[in-house]
Amino acid sequence: MSLAAEVLGNGRALLGKAGSFTLFTLRMLRVTPRALLRPSLVIAQVFNTGALSLVIIMLSGLFVGMVLALQGYDLLQRFGSTESLGTATGLAILKELGPVVTALLFAGRAGTSLTSEIGLMAATDQLAAMEMMAVDPIRRVCAPRFIGGFISMPLLAAIFGMIGIFGAQLVGVTLMGVDSGQFWSQMRGAVALKDVTEGILKSIVFGFACSAIAVYEGYHAVPTAEGVGRATTRTVVTSSVAVLVIDYMLTAVLL
Amino acid sequence: MTGPATAAPSPGAADAVVSLEGVSYAVGGRSIFDRLDIGIERGKVTAIMGPSGTGKTTLLRLITGQIRADAGRIQVDGTDVGTLDNDGLYRLRRGMGMLFQNGALLTDLDVYENVAFPLREHTNLPESLVARIVLMKLHAVGLRGAARLLPGELSGGMARRVALARAIVMDPKLLIYDEPFAGLDPIALGVVLRLIRDTNDALGITSIVVSHDVHEISALADRAYLLSGGRVVAAGTPAQLNADASPIVRQFMGGLPDGPVAFQYPAPDYAAQLLGAEVPR
């Protein structure tokens, strides 16, 4: 096959997949209000995707904040402006690293578990059994998981940001000796509400994308052990790329 | 069945709950069914038999509307399945129960919650009533004591009995069994056999059993269809099928390794392939 034909074929497959994903997401959104009538199912998924991801998010947030302060301190020291460390770390974490790193971790921790769970349900005929019991699996299985992930992701990003700033303060102020007053007052002075809302908006969009991709891949997994494995991998890869691409576009629009 | 009766029952099958008329279905260019005609009588246990790969499970999927036929008409209780949209299919399926080969129990719910699942999804019954119905159905399959076990803790036979309790919890008019005897020990097999018969007669429902276990079907079914090559090759009571002289029926009912259904999957010439030492492509 010539390169052009291959590129064309891949492009067509990609377009087909994008179309199928859009249709699936719309179908899921249509049944979302009915899924919300069963809050217990949604709360269980907030727990699964959110509460169970807390440890990894908090640990990562702490270390990302700490390393950011170390690097930031080293950089700012060259210009003699280490007192700006609070501003630098605060902006970086709230606008960029908080939502993005949380979304990447979310895809790896919660997204994969959503995909493999739904994929295994399909492989063991559980989804087909639901259809036979006149229960729409998209409403009963997919929608609550999607909503749960959508709710969890911004909350996790907020916690990540908080712990990250704490980590930055820990290294910057306690370890490297930046003045505590300078650190906090410069951060308060430079970080505007707009910066915080930018981060929140990003984490909401990432939550939507990561949850929808994870649920889509699980629902469309080839119902075999290998198929579910591949779907899980696709969830991580697609979500990660999607997060980074969306991040660039959102940043370009919001700046 | 709750679906609206849109058409008259098929001619010659006045009391047919399910009727297939001239149904054709192909996958990837390979014909699975070619103008298939089948009628499932009300109140009876009807068996669909045939060698592996004849599309028995596909037939069930056609009847339940999980897939659509390329040609022909499938009616369930007077409703043309092919014309129903998603909501219509769900309405139709509320009157059906289906038992999957492996039970297809929801693995994160225990036995009790699995049986209660359709009730919780479709009704607003108070918890005390749900409990009574679930316990009655579990008692009917002999597993009232296993209510709090998880599907992973059940044997194959028990899982199928739980699935049967779940299938009858909404009091369906039509029960469909996909290979209910596969992989069961003799005791579990006897239990399932008796349960299918008793459920059918006690609840006054219609049962379709897909299986290739000749011995069990002979003991259970009121009527049997033998499928091969996408068509019905024999139909009648199990006794009639046992007495049938045609080669394909003889081969299937007698369990003979070779006959019209060849032992060898189509392949190139044996000697030529061995001598040429060709690696199969």
Coordinates of C-alpha atoms in Angstrom, one line a residue:
Chain A
M1 CA 0.0 0.0 0.0
S2 CA 1.3 3.4 -0.9
L3 CA 2.0 5.9 1.9
A4 CA -0.8 8.2 0.7
A5 CA -3.3 5.4 0.6
E6 CA -2.2 4.3 4.1
V7 CA -2.5 7.9 5.5
L8 CA -5.9 8.2 3.8
G9 CA -7.1 4.9 5.3
N10 CA -5.9 5.8 8.7
G11 CA -7.5 9.2 8.5
R12 CA -10.8 7.6 7.5
A13 CA -10.6 5.1 10.4
L14 CA -9.8 8.0 12.8
L15 CA -12.7 10.0 11.5
G16 CA -15.0 7.0 11.8
K17 CA -13.9 6.5 15.4
A18 CA -14.4 10.1 16.2
G19 CA -17.9 9.9 14.8
S20 CA -18.7 6.7 16.8
F21 CA -17.3 8.3 20.0
T22 CA -19.5 11.5 19.4
L23 CA -22.6 9.4 18.8
F24 CA -22.0 7.3 21.9
T25 CA -21.3 10.4 24.0
L26 CA -24.5 12.0 22.8
R27 CA -26.5 8.8 23.5
M28 CA -25.0 8.8 27.0
L29 CA -25.8 12.4 27.6
R30 CA -29.4 11.8 26.6
V31 CA -29.8 9.2 29.3
T32 CA -27.8 11.1 31.9
P33 CA -30.8 12.9 33.5
R34 CA -32.5 9.5 34.1
A35 CA -29.2 8.1 35.5
L36 CA -29.1 11.0 37.9
L37 CA -32.5 9.8 39.3
R38 CA -30.5 7.0 40.9
P39 CA -28.0 9.0 43.0
S40 CA -26.8 5.9 44.8
L41 CA -25.3 4.5 41.6
V42 CA -23.5 7.9 40.9
I43 CA -22.2 8.3 44.5
A44 CA -20.7 4.8 44.3
Q45 CA -18.9 5.8 41.2
V46 CA -17.7 9.1 42.7
F47 CA -16.2 6.9 45.4
N48 CA -14.7 4.5 42.9
T49 CA -13.1 7.1 40.6
G50 CA -12.6 9.8 43.2
A51 CA -12.0 8.6 46.7
L52 CA -10.0 5.6 45.6
S53 CA -7.7 7.9 43.6
L54 CA -7.0 10.2 46.5
V55 CA -3.8 8.7 47.7
I56 CA -2.1 8.7 44.3
I57 CA -3.3 12.3 43.6
M58 CA -2.2 13.6 46.9
L59 CA 1.2 12.0 46.8
S60 CA 1.8 13.2 43.2
G61 CA 0.6 16.7 44.1
L62 CA 3.0 16.9 47.0
F63 CA 6.0 15.8 45.0
V64 CA 5.1 17.9 41.9
G65 CA 4.9 20.9 44.2
M66 CA 8.1 20.1 45.9
V67 CA 10.1 19.6 42.7
L68 CA 8.6 22.7 41.2
A69 CA 9.8 24.7 44.1
L70 CA 13.3 23.3 43.9
Q71 CA 13.6 24.0 40.2
G72 CA 11.9 27.4 40.6
Y73 CA 14.2 28.4 43.4
D74 CA 17.2 27.4 41.3
L75 CA 16.0 29.4 38.4
L76 CA 14.8 32.5 40.3
Q77 CA 18.0 32.6 42.3
R78 CA 20.0 33.3 39.1
F79 CA 17.9 36.5 38.7
G80 CA 18.0 37.3 42.4
S81 CA 14.2 37.1 42.7
T82 CA 13.6 34.1 44.8
E83 CA 10.7 35.9 46.6
S84 CA 8.7 35.4 43.4
L85 CA 8.7 31.6 44.1
G86 CA 5.2 31.7 45.5
T87 CA 3.9 33.4 42.3
A88 CA 5.7 31.0 40.0
T89 CA 4.6 27.8 41.7
G90 CA 1.1 29.0 42.4
L91 CA 0.4 30.0 38.8
A92 CA 2.1 26.9 37.4
I93 CA 0.1 24.5 39.6
L94 CA -3.3 26.2 39.5
K95 CA -3.3 27.0 35.8
E96 CA -1.4 24.1 34.3
L97 CA 0.1 21.3 36.3
G98 CA -2.9 20.7 38.6
P99 CA -5.5 20.0 36.0
V100 CA -3.1 18.3 33.5
V101 CA -1.2 16.0 35.8
T102 CA -4.4 15.1 37.7
A103 CA -6.1 14.3 34.4
L104 CA -3.1 12.1 33.3
L105 CA -3.2 10.3 36.6
F106 CA -7.0 10.0 36.5
A107 CA -6.8 8.4 33.1
G108 CA -4.2 5.9 34.4
R109 CA -5.9 5.1 37.7
A110 CA -9.7 5.6 37.3
G111 CA -10.0 5.5 33.5
T112 CA -8.4 2.1 33.2
S113 CA -10.5 0.7 35.9
L114 CA -13.7 2.0 34.2
T115 CA -12.7 0.6 30.9
S116 CA -11.7 -2.8 32.1
E117 CA -14.7 -3.1 34.4
I118 CA -17.2 -2.3 31.5
G119 CA -15.2 -4.4 29.0
L120 CA -15.2 -7.4 31.3
M121 CA -19.0 -7.0 31.9
A122 CA -19.4 -7.2 28.1
A123 CA -17.1 -10.2 27.8
T124 CA -19.1 -12.1 30.4
D125 CA -22.4 -11.3 28.7
Q126 CA -23.5 -9.1 31.6
L127 CA -24.3 -6.2 29.3
A128 CA -26.2 -8.5 27.0
A129 CA -28.1 -9.9 29.9
M130 CA -29.1 -6.4 31.0
E131 CA -30.4 -5.6 27.5
M132 CA -32.4 -8.8 27.6
M133 CA -33.9 -7.6 30.9
A134 CA -34.9 -4.5 29.1
V135 CA -32.4 -2.4 31.0
D136 CA -30.3 -0.1 28.9
P137 CA -26.6 -0.7 29.8
I138 CA -25.7 2.8 28.7
R139 CA -28.1 4.2 31.3
R140 CA -27.4 1.6 34.0
V141 CA -23.7 1.0 33.6
C142 CA -22.0 3.7 31.5
A143 CA -23.8 6.9 32.5
P144 CA -23.3 6.6 36.3
R145 CA -19.6 5.9 35.7
F146 CA -19.3 8.8 33.4
I147 CA -21.0 11.2 35.8
G148 CA -19.0 9.9 38.7
G149 CA -15.7 10.5 36.8
F150 CA -17.0 13.9 35.6
I151 CA -17.7 14.9 39.2
S152 CA -14.5 13.4 40.7
M153 CA -12.0 14.9 38.3
P154 CA -12.3 18.6 39.2
L155 CA -12.4 17.7 42.9
L156 CA -9.2 15.7 42.5
A157 CA -7.6 18.6 40.6
A158 CA -8.5 21.0 43.4
I159 CA -7.0 18.7 46.0
F160 CA -3.9 18.2 43.8
G161 CA -3.5 22.0 43.6
M162 CA -3.8 22.5 47.3
I163 CA -1.4 19.8 48.2
G164 CA 1.0 21.0 45.4
I165 CA 1.1 24.5 46.8
F166 CA 1.7 23.0 50.3
G167 CA 4.6 21.0 48.8
A168 CA 6.0 24.1 47.2
Q169 CA 5.8 26.0 50.4
L170 CA 7.4 23.1 52.3
V171 CA 10.5 23.1 50.0
G172 CA 10.6 26.8 49.2
V173 CA 10.0 28.3 52.6
T174 CA 11.0 25.5 55.1
L175 CA 13.9 24.0 53.2
M176 CA 15.4 26.8 50.9
G177 CA 14.6 29.6 53.3
V178 CA 12.4 31.9 51.1
D179 CA 10.6 34.4 53.3
S180 CA 7.2 33.0 54.3
G181 CA 5.5 36.4 54.1
Q182 CA 7.0 37.1 50.7
F183 CA 6.0 33.7 49.4
W184 CA 2.4 34.0 50.3
S185 CA 1.8 37.7 49.7
Q186 CA 3.4 37.6 46.2
M187 CA 1.2 34.5 45.4
R188 CA -1.9 36.3 46.7
G189 CA -1.0 39.4 44.8
A190 CA -0.3 37.7 41.4
V191 CA -2.7 34.9 41.3
A192 CA -6.1 36.3 40.1
L193 CA -9.5 34.7 40.3
K194 CA -9.2 34.3 36.5
D195 CA -6.2 32.0 36.9
V196 CA -8.1 29.8 39.3
T197 CA -11.2 29.6 37.1
E198 CA -8.9 28.7 34.2
G199 CA -7.7 25.7 36.1
I200 CA -11.1 24.7 37.2
L201 CA -12.5 25.0 33.7
K202 CA -9.7 22.8 32.4
S203 CA -10.2 20.2 35.0
I204 CA -14.0 20.1 34.2
V205 CA -13.2 19.6 30.4
F206 CA -10.6 17.0 31.1
G207 CA -13.0 15.2 33.5
F208 CA -15.5 15.1 30.7
A209 CA -13.1 13.9 28.1
C210 CA -11.3 11.2 30.3
S211 CA -14.5 9.8 31.6
A212 CA -16.2 9.6 28.3
I213 CA -13.2 8.0 26.6
A214 CA -12.8 5.4 29.4
V215 CA -16.5 4.5 29.2
Y216 CA -16.5 4.4 25.4
E217 CA -13.5 2.2 25.2
G218 CA -14.9 -0.2 27.7
Y219 CA -18.3 -0.4 26.0
H220 CA -16.7 -1.0 22.6
A221 CA -14.0 -3.4 23.8
V222 CA -13.6 -6.6 21.9
P223 CA -15.1 -9.1 24.4
T224 CA -12.0 -11.2 24.9
A225 CA -9.2 -11.0 27.5
E226 CA -6.9 -9.5 24.8
G227 CA -9.6 -7.1 23.6
V228 CA -10.2 -5.7 27.1
G229 CA -6.4 -5.3 27.6
R230 CA -6.1 -3.4 24.4
A231 CA -9.1 -1.2 25.2
T232 CA -7.5 -0.4 28.6
T233 CA -4.3 0.6 26.9
R234 CA -6.2 2.7 24.4
T235 CA -8.0 4.5 27.2
V236 CA -4.7 5.7 28.7
V237 CA -3.1 6.6 25.3
T238 CA -6.2 8.4 23.9
S239 CA -7.0 10.2 27.2
S240 CA -3.4 11.4 27.6
V241 CA -3.1 12.7 24.1
A242 CA -6.6 14.3 24.3
V243 CA -5.7 16.0 27.6
L244 CA -2.6 17.5 26.2
V245 CA -4.2 18.6 22.9
I246 CA -7.2 20.1 24.7
D247 CA -4.9 21.8 27.2
Y248 CA -3.1 23.6 24.4
M249 CA -6.3 24.7 22.8
L250 CA -7.9 25.9 26.0
T251 CA -4.8 27.7 27.0
A252 CA -4.6 29.5 23.7
V253 CA -8.3 30.5 24.0
L254 CA -8.1 31.5 27.7
L255 CA -4.9 33.5 27.7
Chain B
M1 CA -46.4 -9.8 26.2
T2 CA -47.0 -6.1 26.5
G3 CA -46.2 -5.0 22.9
P4 CA -49.1 -4.0 20.7
A5 CA -50.4 -6.6 18.4
T6 CA -49.8 -5.1 15.0
A7 CA -50.3 -8.1 12.7
A8 CA -52.3 -11.3 12.6
P9 CA -50.5 -14.4 13.6
S10 CA -48.8 -16.2 10.8
P11 CA -50.9 -18.6 8.7
G12 CA -50.8 -22.2 9.8
A13 CA -49.4 -21.2 13.2
A14 CA -52.4 -19.8 14.9
D15 CA -51.1 -20.5 18.4
A16 CA -47.5 -19.6 17.7
V17 CA -45.9 -17.3 20.2
V18 CA -42.9 -16.9 18.1
S19 CA -42.9 -17.3 14.3
L20 CA -40.2 -16.9 11.8
E21 CA -41.2 -16.8 8.2
G22 CA -38.6 -16.9 5.4
V23 CA -35.9 -15.5 7.6
S24 CA -32.5 -15.0 6.0
Y25 CA -29.4 -13.7 7.8
A26 CA -25.8 -13.5 6.7
V27 CA -22.6 -12.3 8.4
G28 CA -19.7 -11.0 6.4
G29 CA -21.1 -12.6 3.2
R30 CA -21.5 -16.0 4.9
S31 CA -25.2 -17.1 5.0
I32 CA -26.2 -18.3 8.4
F33 CA -29.9 -18.7 7.7
D34 CA -31.6 -19.1 4.3
R35 CA -35.4 -18.7 4.3
L36 CA -35.9 -20.2 7.7
D37 CA -39.5 -21.0 8.9
I38 CA -40.1 -21.9 12.5
G39 CA -43.2 -21.7 14.8
I40 CA -43.0 -21.9 18.6
E41 CA -46.2 -23.1 20.1
R42 CA -47.7 -21.5 23.1
G43 CA -47.3 -23.3 26.4
K44 CA -44.9 -25.8 25.0
V45 CA -41.2 -26.5 25.5
T46 CA -39.6 -26.2 22.0
A47 CA -36.1 -27.3 21.4
I48 CA -33.8 -25.8 18.7
M49 CA -31.1 -28.3 18.0
G50 CA -28.2 -28.5 15.5
P51 CA -24.5 -29.0 15.2
S52 CA -22.2 -26.4 16.6
G53 CA -21.9 -23.4 14.4
T54 CA -25.4 -23.7 12.8
G55 CA -26.4 -20.4 14.3
K56 CA -28.6 -21.5 17.2
T57 CA -27.5 -18.7 19.4
T58 CA -27.8 -16.3 16.4
L59 CA -31.4 -17.5 16.1
L60 CA -32.1 -16.4 19.7
R61 CA -30.5 -13.1 19.1
L62 CA -32.8 -12.6 16.1
I63 CA -35.9 -13.5 18.1
T64 CA -35.0 -11.1 20.9
G65 CA -34.1 -8.4 18.4
Q66 CA -30.5 -8.1 19.4
I67 CA -29.7 -8.4 15.7
R68 CA -32.0 -7.9 12.7
A69 CA -32.8 -10.3 9.9
D70 CA -31.7 -9.5 6.3
A71 CA -35.0 -10.8 5.0
G72 CA -38.2 -12.4 6.2
R73 CA -40.4 -11.7 9.2
I74 CA -40.0 -12.5 12.9
Q75 CA -43.1 -12.2 15.1
V76 CA -43.2 -12.5 18.8
D77 CA -46.7 -12.6 20.2
G78 CA -48.0 -10.9 17.0
T79 CA -45.4 -8.1 17.1
D80 CA -43.0 -7.8 14.2
V81 CA -39.6 -7.6 15.9
G82 CA -38.0 -6.1 12.8
T83 CA -40.1 -3.0 12.9
L84 CA -39.5 -2.1 16.6
D85 CA -37.2 0.7 17.7
N86 CA -35.1 0.5 20.8
D87 CA -37.9 1.4 23.2
G88 CA -40.2 -1.1 21.5
L89 CA -37.7 -3.8 21.8
Y90 CA -37.2 -3.1 25.5
R91 CA -41.0 -3.2 26.0
L92 CA -41.1 -6.5 24.2
R93 CA -38.3 -7.9 26.3
R94 CA -40.1 -7.1 29.5
G95 CA -42.3 -10.1 28.6
M96 CA -39.3 -12.4 28.0
G97 CA -36.8 -14.0 30.2
M98 CA -33.5 -15.3 28.9
L99 CA -31.0 -17.6 30.4
F100 CA -27.5 -17.2 29.1
Q101 CA -25.1 -20.1 28.8
N102 CA -22.9 -19.0 31.6
G103 CA -25.7 -17.4 33.6
A104 CA -24.4 -13.9 32.9
L105 CA -25.0 -12.8 36.6
L106 CA -23.9 -9.4 37.6
T107 CA -20.6 -10.1 39.4
D108 CA -20.6 -7.2 41.7
L109 CA -24.1 -8.0 43.1
D110 CA -24.9 -11.0 45.3
V111 CA -27.4 -13.7 44.4
Y112 CA -30.3 -11.8 46.1
E113 CA -29.5 -8.5 44.4
N114 CA -29.1 -10.3 41.0
V115 CA -32.6 -11.7 41.3
A116 CA -34.0 -8.4 42.5
F117 CA -32.3 -6.5 39.7
P118 CA -35.2 -6.5 37.2
L119 CA -37.7 -5.6 39.9
R120 CA -35.6 -2.7 41.1
E121 CA -35.1 -1.5 37.5
H122 CA -38.7 -1.8 36.3
T123 CA -40.9 -1.4 39.4
N124 CA -41.2 0.8 42.5
L125 CA -42.3 -2.1 44.7
P126 CA -41.6 -1.7 48.5
E127 CA -38.6 -3.5 49.8
S128 CA -40.7 -6.0 51.8
L129 CA -42.5 -7.1 48.6
V130 CA -39.3 -7.3 46.6
A131 CA -37.9 -9.5 49.3
R132 CA -40.9 -11.8 49.2
I133 CA -40.8 -12.2 45.4
V134 CA -37.0 -12.8 45.4
L135 CA -37.2 -15.4 48.1
M136 CA -40.1 -17.2 46.4
K137 CA -38.1 -17.3 43.1
L138 CA -35.0 -18.4 44.9
H139 CA -36.9 -21.1 46.8
A140 CA -38.3 -22.3 43.5
V141 CA -34.8 -23.0 42.2
G142 CA -33.7 -24.3 45.6
L143 CA -31.2 -21.5 46.4
R144 CA -33.0 -19.5 49.1
G145 CA -30.1 -20.3 51.4
A146 CA -27.6 -18.9 49.0
A147 CA -29.1 -15.4 48.8
R148 CA -26.1 -13.6 50.1
L149 CA -23.4 -15.5 48.2
L150 CA -21.6 -13.7 45.4
P151 CA -21.7 -15.1 41.8
G152 CA -18.0 -16.0 42.1
E153 CA -18.8 -18.4 45.0
L154 CA -21.4 -20.4 43.0
S155 CA -20.8 -23.6 41.0
G156 CA -21.8 -23.6 37.3
G157 CA -25.1 -25.3 38.0
M158 CA -26.0 -23.0 40.9
A159 CA -25.2 -19.9 38.8
R160 CA -27.5 -21.2 36.1
R161 CA -30.3 -21.7 38.7
V162 CA -29.8 -18.2 40.0
A163 CA -30.0 -16.9 36.4
L164 CA -33.2 -18.9 36.0
A165 CA -34.7 -17.3 39.2
R166 CA -33.7 -13.9 37.8
A167 CA -35.2 -14.7 34.4
I168 CA -38.6 -15.6 35.9
V169 CA -38.7 -12.8 38.5
M170 CA -40.8 -10.6 36.2
D171 CA -43.2 -13.5 35.4
P172 CA -42.3 -13.5 31.7
K173 CA -44.6 -15.2 29.1
L174 CA -41.6 -16.5 27.1
L175 CA -38.5 -18.1 28.5
I176 CA -35.4 -18.6 26.3
Y177 CA -32.6 -20.9 27.4
D178 CA -29.2 -20.8 25.6
E179 CA -27.4 -24.1 26.1
P180 CA -28.7 -24.7 29.6
F181 CA -27.0 -28.1 29.9
A182 CA -23.5 -27.2 28.8
G183 CA -20.8 -28.2 31.3
L184 CA -23.1 -29.5 34.1
D185 CA -22.6 -32.5 36.2
P186 CA -25.3 -35.2 36.0
I187 CA -27.0 -34.1 39.3
A188 CA -27.0 -30.4 38.3
L189 CA -28.2 -31.4 34.8
G190 CA -31.1 -33.3 36.3
V191 CA -32.0 -30.3 38.4
V192 CA -31.9 -27.9 35.6
L193 CA -33.9 -30.3 33.4
R194 CA -36.7 -30.6 36.0
L195 CA -36.7 -26.9 36.6
I196 CA -37.2 -26.0 32.9
R197 CA -40.1 -28.4 32.7
D198 CA -41.7 -27.4 36.0
T199 CA -41.2 -23.7 35.3
N200 CA -42.9 -24.1 32.0
D201 CA -45.9 -26.0 33.3
A202 CA -46.3 -24.3 36.6
L203 CA -46.2 -20.8 35.2
G204 CA -48.0 -21.6 32.0
I205 CA -45.3 -20.0 29.9
T206 CA -43.6 -20.9 26.6
S207 CA -40.0 -22.1 26.5
I208 CA -37.4 -22.2 23.8
V209 CA -34.4 -24.3 24.6
V210 CA -31.3 -24.2 22.4
S211 CA -29.1 -27.2 22.9
H212 CA -27.3 -29.9 21.2
D213 CA -27.7 -32.4 24.0
V214 CA -29.9 -35.0 22.2
H215 CA -30.5 -37.1 25.3
E216 CA -31.7 -34.3 27.5
I217 CA -33.8 -32.7 24.8
S218 CA -35.5 -36.0 24.1
A219 CA -36.5 -36.2 27.7
L220 CA -37.6 -32.5 28.0
A221 CA -39.0 -31.0 24.8
D222 CA -42.5 -31.2 23.4
R223 CA -41.3 -30.3 20.0
A224 CA -37.9 -30.0 18.4
Y225 CA -36.4 -28.4 15.4
L226 CA -33.1 -29.6 13.9
L227 CA -31.2 -26.9 12.1
S228 CA -28.3 -27.5 9.7
G229 CA -26.9 -25.5 6.8
G230 CA -29.1 -22.6 7.6
R231 CA -32.4 -24.4 7.2
V232 CA -34.7 -26.6 9.3
V233 CA -33.8 -30.2 8.3
A234 CA -36.3 -31.9 10.6
A235 CA -39.1 -30.9 12.9
G236 CA -41.4 -32.8 15.2
T237 CA -41.6 -34.5 18.6
P238 CA -38.3 -35.9 19.8
A239 CA -39.7 -39.4 19.2
Q240 CA -40.4 -38.5 15.6
L241 CA -36.9 -37.1 15.2
N242 CA -35.4 -40.2 16.7
A243 CA -37.3 -42.3 14.2
D244 CA -36.4 -40.0 11.2
A245 CA -34.4 -41.9 8.6
S246 CA -32.7 -39.0 6.8
P247 CA -28.9 -39.1 7.0
I248 CA -28.4 -35.8 8.7
V249 CA -31.0 -36.5 11.4
R250 CA -29.5 -40.0 11.9
Q251 CA -26.0 -38.5 12.2
F252 CA -27.1 -35.9 14.7
M253 CA -29.5 -37.9 16.9
G254 CA -27.1 -40.9 16.8
G255 CA -24.0 -38.8 17.5
L256 CA -22.1 -40.3 14.5
P257 CA -18.7 -38.6 13.8
D258 CA -19.1 -38.6 10.0
G259 CA -22.0 -38.1 7.7
P260 CA -23.6 -35.2 5.9
V261 CA -21.9 -33.0 8.5
A262 CA -18.3 -33.8 7.7
F263 CA -15.7 -34.5 10.4
Q264 CA -13.1 -32.6 8.4
Y265 CA -13.4 -28.8 8.1
P266 CA -13.0 -28.0 4.3
A267 CA -9.2 -28.2 3.5
P268 CA -6.9 -28.7 0.6
D269 CA -5.8 -32.2 -0.4
Y270 CA -4.2 -34.0 2.6
A271 CA -1.4 -35.8 0.7
A272 CA -0.6 -32.7 -1.4
Q273 CA -0.4 -30.5 1.7
L274 CA 1.8 -32.9 3.6
L275 CA 4.2 -33.6 0.7
G276 CA 4.4 -30.0 -0.2
A277 CA 4.9 -29.2 3.6
E278 CA 2.9 -26.1 3.1
V279 CA 2.3 -24.1 6.2
P280 CA -1.5 -23.4 6.3
R281 CA -2.4 -19.9 5.4

